[in-house]
PDB file of N, CA and C in Angstrom:
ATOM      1  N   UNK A   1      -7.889  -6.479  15.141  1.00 43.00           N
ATOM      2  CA  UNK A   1      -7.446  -5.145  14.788  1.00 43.00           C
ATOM      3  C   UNK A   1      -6.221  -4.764  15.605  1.00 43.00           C
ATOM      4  N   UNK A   2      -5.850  -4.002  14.947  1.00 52.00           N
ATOM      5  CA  UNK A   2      -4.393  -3.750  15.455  1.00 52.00           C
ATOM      6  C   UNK A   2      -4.560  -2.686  16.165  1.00 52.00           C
ATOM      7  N   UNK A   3      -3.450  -1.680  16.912  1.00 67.00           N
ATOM      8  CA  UNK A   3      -3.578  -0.725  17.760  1.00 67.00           C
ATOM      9  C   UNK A   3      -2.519   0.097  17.180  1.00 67.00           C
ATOM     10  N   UNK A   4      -2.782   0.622  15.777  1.00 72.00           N
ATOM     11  CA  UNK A   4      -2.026   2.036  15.076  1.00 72.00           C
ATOM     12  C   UNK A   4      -2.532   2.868  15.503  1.00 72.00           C
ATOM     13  N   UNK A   5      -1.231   4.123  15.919  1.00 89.00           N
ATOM     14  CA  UNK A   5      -1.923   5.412  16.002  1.00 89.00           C
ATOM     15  C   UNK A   5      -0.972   5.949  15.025  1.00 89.00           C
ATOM     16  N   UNK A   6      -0.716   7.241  14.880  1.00 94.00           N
ATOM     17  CA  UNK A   6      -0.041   8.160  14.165  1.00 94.00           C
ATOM     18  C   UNK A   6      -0.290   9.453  14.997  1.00 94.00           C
ATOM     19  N   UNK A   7       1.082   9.940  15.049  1.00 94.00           N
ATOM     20  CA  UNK A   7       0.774  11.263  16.216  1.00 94.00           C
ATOM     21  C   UNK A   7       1.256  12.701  15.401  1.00 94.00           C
ATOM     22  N   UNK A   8       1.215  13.411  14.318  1.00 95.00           N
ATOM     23  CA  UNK A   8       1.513  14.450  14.116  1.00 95.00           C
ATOM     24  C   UNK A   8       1.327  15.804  15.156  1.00 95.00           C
ATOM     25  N   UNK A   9       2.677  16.183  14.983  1.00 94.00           N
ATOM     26  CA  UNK A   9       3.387  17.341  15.710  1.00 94.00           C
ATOM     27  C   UNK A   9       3.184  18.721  15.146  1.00 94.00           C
ATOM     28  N   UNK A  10       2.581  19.241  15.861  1.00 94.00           N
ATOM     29  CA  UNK A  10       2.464  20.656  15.076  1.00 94.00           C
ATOM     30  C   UNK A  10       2.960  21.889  15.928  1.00 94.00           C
ATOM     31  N   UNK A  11       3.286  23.310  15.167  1.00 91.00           N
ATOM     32  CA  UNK A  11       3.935  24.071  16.122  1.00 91.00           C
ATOM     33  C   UNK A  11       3.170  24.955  16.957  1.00 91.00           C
ATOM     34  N   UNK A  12       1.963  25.007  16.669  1.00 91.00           N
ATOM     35  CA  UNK A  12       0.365  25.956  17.548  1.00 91.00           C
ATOM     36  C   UNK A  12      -0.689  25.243  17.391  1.00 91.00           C
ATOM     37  N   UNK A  13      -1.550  25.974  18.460  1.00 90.00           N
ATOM     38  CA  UNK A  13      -2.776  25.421  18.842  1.00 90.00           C
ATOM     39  C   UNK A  13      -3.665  25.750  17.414  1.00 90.00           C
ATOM     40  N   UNK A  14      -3.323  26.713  16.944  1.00 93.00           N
ATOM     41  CA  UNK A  14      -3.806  27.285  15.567  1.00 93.00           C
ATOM     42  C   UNK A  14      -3.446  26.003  13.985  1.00 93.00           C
ATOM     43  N   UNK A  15      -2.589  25.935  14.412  1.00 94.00           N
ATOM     44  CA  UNK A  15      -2.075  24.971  13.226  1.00 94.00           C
ATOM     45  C   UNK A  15      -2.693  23.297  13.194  1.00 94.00           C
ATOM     46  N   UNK A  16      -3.002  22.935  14.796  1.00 94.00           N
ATOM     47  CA  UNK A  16      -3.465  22.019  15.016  1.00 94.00           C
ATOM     48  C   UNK A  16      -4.749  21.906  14.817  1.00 94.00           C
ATOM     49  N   UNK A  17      -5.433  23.162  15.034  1.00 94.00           N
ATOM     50  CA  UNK A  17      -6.985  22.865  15.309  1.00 94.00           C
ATOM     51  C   UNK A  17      -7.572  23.320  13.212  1.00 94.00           C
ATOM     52  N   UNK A  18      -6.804  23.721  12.656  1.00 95.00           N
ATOM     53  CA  UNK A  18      -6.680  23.586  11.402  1.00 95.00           C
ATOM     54  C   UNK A  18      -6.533  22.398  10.505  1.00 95.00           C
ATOM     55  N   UNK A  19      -5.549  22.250  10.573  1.00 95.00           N
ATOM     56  CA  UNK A  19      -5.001  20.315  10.379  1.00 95.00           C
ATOM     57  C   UNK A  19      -6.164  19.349  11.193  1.00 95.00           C
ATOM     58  N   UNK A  20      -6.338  19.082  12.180  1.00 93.00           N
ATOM     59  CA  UNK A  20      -7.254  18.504  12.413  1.00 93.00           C
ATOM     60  C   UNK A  20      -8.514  18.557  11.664  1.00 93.00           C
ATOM     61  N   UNK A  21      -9.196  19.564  11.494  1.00 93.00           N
ATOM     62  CA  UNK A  21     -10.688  19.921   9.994  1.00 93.00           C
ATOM     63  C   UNK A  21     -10.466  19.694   9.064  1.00 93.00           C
ATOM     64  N   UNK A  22      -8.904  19.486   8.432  1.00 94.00           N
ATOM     65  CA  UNK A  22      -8.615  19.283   7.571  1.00 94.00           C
ATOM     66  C   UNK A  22      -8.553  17.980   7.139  1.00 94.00           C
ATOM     67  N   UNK A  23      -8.044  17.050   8.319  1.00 91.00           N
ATOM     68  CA  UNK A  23      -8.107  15.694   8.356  1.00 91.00           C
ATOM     69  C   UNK A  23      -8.857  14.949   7.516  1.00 91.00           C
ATOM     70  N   UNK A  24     -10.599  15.287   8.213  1.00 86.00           N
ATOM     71  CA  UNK A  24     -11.736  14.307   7.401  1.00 86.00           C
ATOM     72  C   UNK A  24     -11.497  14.239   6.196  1.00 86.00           C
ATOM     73  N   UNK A  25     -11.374  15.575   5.179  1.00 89.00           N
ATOM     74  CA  UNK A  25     -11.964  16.127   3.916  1.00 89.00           C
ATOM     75  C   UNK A  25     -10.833  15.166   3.235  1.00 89.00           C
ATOM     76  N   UNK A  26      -9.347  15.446   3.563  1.00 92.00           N
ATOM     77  CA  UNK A  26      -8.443  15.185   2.585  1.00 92.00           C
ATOM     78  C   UNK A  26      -8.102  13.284   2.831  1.00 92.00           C
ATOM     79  N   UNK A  27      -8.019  12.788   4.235  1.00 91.00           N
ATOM     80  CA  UNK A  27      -7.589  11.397   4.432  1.00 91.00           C
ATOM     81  C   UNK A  27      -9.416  10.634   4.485  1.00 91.00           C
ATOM     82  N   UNK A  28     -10.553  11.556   4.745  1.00 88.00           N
ATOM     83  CA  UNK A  28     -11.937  10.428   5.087  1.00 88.00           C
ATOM     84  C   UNK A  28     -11.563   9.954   6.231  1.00 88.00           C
ATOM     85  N   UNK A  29     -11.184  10.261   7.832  1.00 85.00           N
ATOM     86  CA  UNK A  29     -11.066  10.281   9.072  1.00 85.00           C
ATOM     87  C   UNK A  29     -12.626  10.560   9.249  1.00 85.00           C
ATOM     88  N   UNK A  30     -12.897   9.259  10.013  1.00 81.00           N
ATOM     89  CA  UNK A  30     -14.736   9.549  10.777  1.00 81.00           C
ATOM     90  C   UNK A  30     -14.080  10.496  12.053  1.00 81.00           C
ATOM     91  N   UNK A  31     -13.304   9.691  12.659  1.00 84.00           N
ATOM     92  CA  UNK A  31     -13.188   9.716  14.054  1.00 84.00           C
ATOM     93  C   UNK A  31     -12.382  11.225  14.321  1.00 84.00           C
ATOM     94  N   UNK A  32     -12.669  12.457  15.176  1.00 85.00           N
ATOM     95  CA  UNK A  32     -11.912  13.302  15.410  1.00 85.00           C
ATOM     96  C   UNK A  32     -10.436  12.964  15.883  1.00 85.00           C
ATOM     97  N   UNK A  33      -9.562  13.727  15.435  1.00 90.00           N
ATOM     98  CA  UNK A  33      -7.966  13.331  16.182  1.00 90.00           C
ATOM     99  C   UNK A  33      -8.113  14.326  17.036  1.00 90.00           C
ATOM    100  N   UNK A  34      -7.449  13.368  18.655  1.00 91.00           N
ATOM    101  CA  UNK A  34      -6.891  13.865  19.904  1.00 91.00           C
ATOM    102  C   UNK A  34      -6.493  15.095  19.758  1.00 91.00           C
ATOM    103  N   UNK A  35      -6.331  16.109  20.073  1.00 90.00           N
ATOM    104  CA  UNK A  35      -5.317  17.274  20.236  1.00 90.00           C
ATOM    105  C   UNK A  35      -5.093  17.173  21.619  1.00 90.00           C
ATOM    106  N   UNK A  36      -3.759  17.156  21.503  1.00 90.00           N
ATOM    107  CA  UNK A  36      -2.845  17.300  23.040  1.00 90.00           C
ATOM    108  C   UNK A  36      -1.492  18.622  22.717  1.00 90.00           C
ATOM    109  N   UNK A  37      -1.498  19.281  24.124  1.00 88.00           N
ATOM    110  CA  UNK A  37      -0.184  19.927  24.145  1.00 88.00           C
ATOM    111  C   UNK A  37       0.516  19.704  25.024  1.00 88.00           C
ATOM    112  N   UNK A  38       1.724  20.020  24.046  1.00 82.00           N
ATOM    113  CA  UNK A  38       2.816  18.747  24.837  1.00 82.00           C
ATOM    114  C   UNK A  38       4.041  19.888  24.960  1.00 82.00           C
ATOM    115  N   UNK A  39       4.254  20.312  25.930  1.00 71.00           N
ATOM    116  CA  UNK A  39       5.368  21.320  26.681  1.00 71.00           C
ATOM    117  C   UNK A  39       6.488  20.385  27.181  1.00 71.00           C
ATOM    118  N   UNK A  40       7.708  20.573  27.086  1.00 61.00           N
ATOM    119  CA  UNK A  40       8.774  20.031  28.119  1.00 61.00           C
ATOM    120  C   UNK A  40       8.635  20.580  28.850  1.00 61.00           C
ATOM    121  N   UNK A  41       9.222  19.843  30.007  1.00 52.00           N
ATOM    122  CA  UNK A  41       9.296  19.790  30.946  1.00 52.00           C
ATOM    123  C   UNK A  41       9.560  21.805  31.740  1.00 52.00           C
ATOM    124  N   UNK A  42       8.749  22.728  32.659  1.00 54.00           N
ATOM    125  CA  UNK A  42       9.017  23.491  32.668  1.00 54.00           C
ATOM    126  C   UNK A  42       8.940  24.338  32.655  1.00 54.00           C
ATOM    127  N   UNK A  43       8.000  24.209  31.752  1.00 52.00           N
ATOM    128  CA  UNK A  43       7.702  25.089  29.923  1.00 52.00           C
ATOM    129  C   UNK A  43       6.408  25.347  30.456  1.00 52.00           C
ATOM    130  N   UNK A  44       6.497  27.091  31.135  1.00 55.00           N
ATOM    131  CA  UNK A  44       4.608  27.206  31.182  1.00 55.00           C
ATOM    132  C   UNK A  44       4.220  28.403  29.777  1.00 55.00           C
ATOM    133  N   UNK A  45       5.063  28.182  29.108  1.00 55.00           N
ATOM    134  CA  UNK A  45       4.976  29.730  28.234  1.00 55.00           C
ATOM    135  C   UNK A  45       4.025  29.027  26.607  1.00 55.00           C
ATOM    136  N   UNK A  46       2.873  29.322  26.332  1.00 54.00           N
ATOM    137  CA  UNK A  46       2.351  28.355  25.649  1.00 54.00           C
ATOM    138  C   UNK A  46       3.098  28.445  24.163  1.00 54.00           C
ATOM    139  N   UNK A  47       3.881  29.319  23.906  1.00 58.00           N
ATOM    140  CA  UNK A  47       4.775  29.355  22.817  1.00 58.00           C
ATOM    141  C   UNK A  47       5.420  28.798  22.652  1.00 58.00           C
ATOM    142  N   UNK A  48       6.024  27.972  23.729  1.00 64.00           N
ATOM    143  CA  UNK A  48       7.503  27.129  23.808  1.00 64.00           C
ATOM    144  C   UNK A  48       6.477  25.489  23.531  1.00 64.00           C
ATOM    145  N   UNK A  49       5.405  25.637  23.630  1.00 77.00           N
ATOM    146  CA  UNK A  49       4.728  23.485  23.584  1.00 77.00           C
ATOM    147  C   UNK A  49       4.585  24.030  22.058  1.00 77.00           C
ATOM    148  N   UNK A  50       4.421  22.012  21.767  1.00 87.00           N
ATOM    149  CA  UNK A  50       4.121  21.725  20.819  1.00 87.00           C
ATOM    150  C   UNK A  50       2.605  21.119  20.684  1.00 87.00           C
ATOM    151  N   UNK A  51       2.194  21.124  19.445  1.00 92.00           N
ATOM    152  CA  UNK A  51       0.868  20.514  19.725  1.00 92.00           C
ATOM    153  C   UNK A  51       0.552  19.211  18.639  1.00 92.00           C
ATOM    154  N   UNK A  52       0.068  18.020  19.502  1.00 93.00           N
ATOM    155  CA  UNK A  52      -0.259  16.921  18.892  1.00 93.00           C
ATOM    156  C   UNK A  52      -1.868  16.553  18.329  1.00 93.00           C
ATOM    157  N   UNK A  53      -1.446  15.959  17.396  1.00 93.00           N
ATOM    158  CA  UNK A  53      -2.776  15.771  16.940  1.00 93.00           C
ATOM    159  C   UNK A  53      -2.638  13.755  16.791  1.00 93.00           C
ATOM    160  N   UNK A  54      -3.711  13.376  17.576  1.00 93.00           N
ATOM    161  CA  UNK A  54      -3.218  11.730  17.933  1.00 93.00           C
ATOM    162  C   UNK A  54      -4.278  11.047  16.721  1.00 93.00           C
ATOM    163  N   UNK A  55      -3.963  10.167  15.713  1.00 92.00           N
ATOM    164  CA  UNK A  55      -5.088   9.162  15.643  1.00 92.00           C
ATOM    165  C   UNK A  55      -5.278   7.844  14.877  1.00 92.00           C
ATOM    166  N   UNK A  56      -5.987   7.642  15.535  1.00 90.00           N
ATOM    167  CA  UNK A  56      -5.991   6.312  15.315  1.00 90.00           C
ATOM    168  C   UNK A  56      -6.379   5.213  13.796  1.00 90.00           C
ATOM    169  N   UNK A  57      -5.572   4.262  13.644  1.00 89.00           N
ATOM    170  CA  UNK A  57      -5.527   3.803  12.306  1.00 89.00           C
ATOM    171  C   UNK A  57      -5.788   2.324  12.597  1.00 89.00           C
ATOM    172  N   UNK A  58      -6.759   2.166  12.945  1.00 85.00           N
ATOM    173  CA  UNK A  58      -6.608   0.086  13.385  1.00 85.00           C
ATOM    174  C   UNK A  58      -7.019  -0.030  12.360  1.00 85.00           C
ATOM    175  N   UNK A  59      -7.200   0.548  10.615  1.00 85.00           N
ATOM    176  CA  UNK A  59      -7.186  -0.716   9.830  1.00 85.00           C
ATOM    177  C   UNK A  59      -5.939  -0.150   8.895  1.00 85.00           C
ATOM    178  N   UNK A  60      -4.538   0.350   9.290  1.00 86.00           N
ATOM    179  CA  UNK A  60      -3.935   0.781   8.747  1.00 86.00           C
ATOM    180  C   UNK A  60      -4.074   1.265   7.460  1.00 86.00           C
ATOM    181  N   UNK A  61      -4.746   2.213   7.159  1.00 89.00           N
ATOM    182  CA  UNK A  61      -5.116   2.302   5.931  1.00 89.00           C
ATOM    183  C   UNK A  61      -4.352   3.923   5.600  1.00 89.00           C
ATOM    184  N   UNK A  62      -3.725   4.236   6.958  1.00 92.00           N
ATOM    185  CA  UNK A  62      -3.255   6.040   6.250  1.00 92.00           C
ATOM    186  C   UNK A  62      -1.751   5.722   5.943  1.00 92.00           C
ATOM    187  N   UNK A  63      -1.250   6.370   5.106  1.00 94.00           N
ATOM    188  CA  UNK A  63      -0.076   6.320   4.022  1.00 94.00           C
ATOM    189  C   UNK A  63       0.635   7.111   4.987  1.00 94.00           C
ATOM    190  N   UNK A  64       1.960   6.860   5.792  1.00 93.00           N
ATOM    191  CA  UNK A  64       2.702   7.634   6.730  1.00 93.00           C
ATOM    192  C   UNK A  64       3.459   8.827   5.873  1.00 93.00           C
ATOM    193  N   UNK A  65       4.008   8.315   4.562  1.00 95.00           N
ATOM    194  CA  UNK A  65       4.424   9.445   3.920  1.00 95.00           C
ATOM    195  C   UNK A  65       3.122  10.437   3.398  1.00 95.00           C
ATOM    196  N   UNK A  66       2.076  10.021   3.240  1.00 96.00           N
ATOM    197  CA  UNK A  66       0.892  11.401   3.014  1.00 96.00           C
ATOM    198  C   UNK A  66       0.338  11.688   4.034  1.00 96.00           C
ATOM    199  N   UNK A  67       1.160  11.345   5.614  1.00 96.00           N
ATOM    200  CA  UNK A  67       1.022  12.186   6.509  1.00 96.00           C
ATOM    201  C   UNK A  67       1.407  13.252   6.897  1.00 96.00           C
ATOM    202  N   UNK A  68       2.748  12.482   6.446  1.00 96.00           N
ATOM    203  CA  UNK A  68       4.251  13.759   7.310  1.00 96.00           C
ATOM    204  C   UNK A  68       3.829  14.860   5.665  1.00 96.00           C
ATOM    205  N   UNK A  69       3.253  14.805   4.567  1.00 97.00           N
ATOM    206  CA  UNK A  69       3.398  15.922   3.706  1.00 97.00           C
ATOM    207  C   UNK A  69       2.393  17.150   4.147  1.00 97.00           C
ATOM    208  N   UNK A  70       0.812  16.276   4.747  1.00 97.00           N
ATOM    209  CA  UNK A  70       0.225  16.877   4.966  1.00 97.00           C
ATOM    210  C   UNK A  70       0.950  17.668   6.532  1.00 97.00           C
ATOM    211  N   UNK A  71       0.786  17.034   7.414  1.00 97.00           N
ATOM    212  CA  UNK A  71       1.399  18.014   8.361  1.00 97.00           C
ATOM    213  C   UNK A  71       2.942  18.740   8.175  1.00 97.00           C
ATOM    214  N   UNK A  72       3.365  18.692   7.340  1.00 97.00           N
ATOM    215  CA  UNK A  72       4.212  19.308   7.065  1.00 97.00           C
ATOM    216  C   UNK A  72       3.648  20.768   6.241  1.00 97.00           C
ATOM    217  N   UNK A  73       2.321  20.680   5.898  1.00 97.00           N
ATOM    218  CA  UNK A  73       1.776  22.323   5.225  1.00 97.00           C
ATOM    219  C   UNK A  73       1.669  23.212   6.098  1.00 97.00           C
ATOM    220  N   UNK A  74       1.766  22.695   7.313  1.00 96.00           N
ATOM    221  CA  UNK A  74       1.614  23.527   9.248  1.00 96.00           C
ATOM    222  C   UNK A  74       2.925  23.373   9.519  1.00 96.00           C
ATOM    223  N   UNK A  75       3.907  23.420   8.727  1.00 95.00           N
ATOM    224  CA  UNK A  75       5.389  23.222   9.646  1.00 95.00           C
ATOM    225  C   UNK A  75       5.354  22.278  10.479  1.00 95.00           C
ATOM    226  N   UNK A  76       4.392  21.407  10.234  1.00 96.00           N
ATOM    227  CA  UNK A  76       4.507  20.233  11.632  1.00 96.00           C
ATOM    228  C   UNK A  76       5.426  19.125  10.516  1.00 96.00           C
ATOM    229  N   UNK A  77       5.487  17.873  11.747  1.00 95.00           N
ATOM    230  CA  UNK A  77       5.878  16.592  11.155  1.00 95.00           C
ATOM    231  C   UNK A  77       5.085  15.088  11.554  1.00 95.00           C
ATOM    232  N   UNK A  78       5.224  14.046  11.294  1.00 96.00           N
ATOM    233  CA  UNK A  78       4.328  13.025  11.758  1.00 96.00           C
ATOM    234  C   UNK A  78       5.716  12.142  12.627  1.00 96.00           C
ATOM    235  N   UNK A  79       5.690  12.025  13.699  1.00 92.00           N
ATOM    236  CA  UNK A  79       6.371  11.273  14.599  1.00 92.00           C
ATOM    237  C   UNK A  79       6.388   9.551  14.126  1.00 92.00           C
ATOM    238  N   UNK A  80       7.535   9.161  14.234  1.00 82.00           N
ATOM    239  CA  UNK A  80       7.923   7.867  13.985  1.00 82.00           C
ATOM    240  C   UNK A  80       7.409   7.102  15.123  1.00 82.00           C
ATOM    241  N   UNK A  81       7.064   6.090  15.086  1.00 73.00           N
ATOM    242  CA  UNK A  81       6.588   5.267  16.036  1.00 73.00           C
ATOM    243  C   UNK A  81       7.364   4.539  17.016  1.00 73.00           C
TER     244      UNK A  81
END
């Protein structure tokens, strides 16, 4: 097995923890995705981070373009690898 992840970027903790529930129903994700927030450098103002949602694909089976559409319904995007 391979070691795919896919990291979609989202712009709130709100948008993330949304998209994430959303995950299972629409892609069939067993496994919960990571949520991380990710601030530059600085940055204690929680408005200014972004928030990631990490996960993992070791049997490559998620479609990168029916990622970036779905996180794109949160104004997010899916990060290139």
């Amino acid at each position: 097995m391979s070691d795919v992840r896919h990291v979609l970027v989202l712009p709130d903790r709100d948008a993330a923890e949304e998209a994430a529930e959303a995950l299972g129903g629409r892609f069939g994700v067993d496994e919960e995705p990571r949520l991380v927030r990710d601030a530059l450098a600085g940055e204690d103002d929680a408005e200014d981070a972004q928030w990631l949602l990490l996960l993992r694909d070791e049997a490559a089976r998620l479609d990168p373009a029916e990622l970036d559409a779905f996180a794109a319904e949160w104004e997010g995007w899916r990060e290139e690898p």
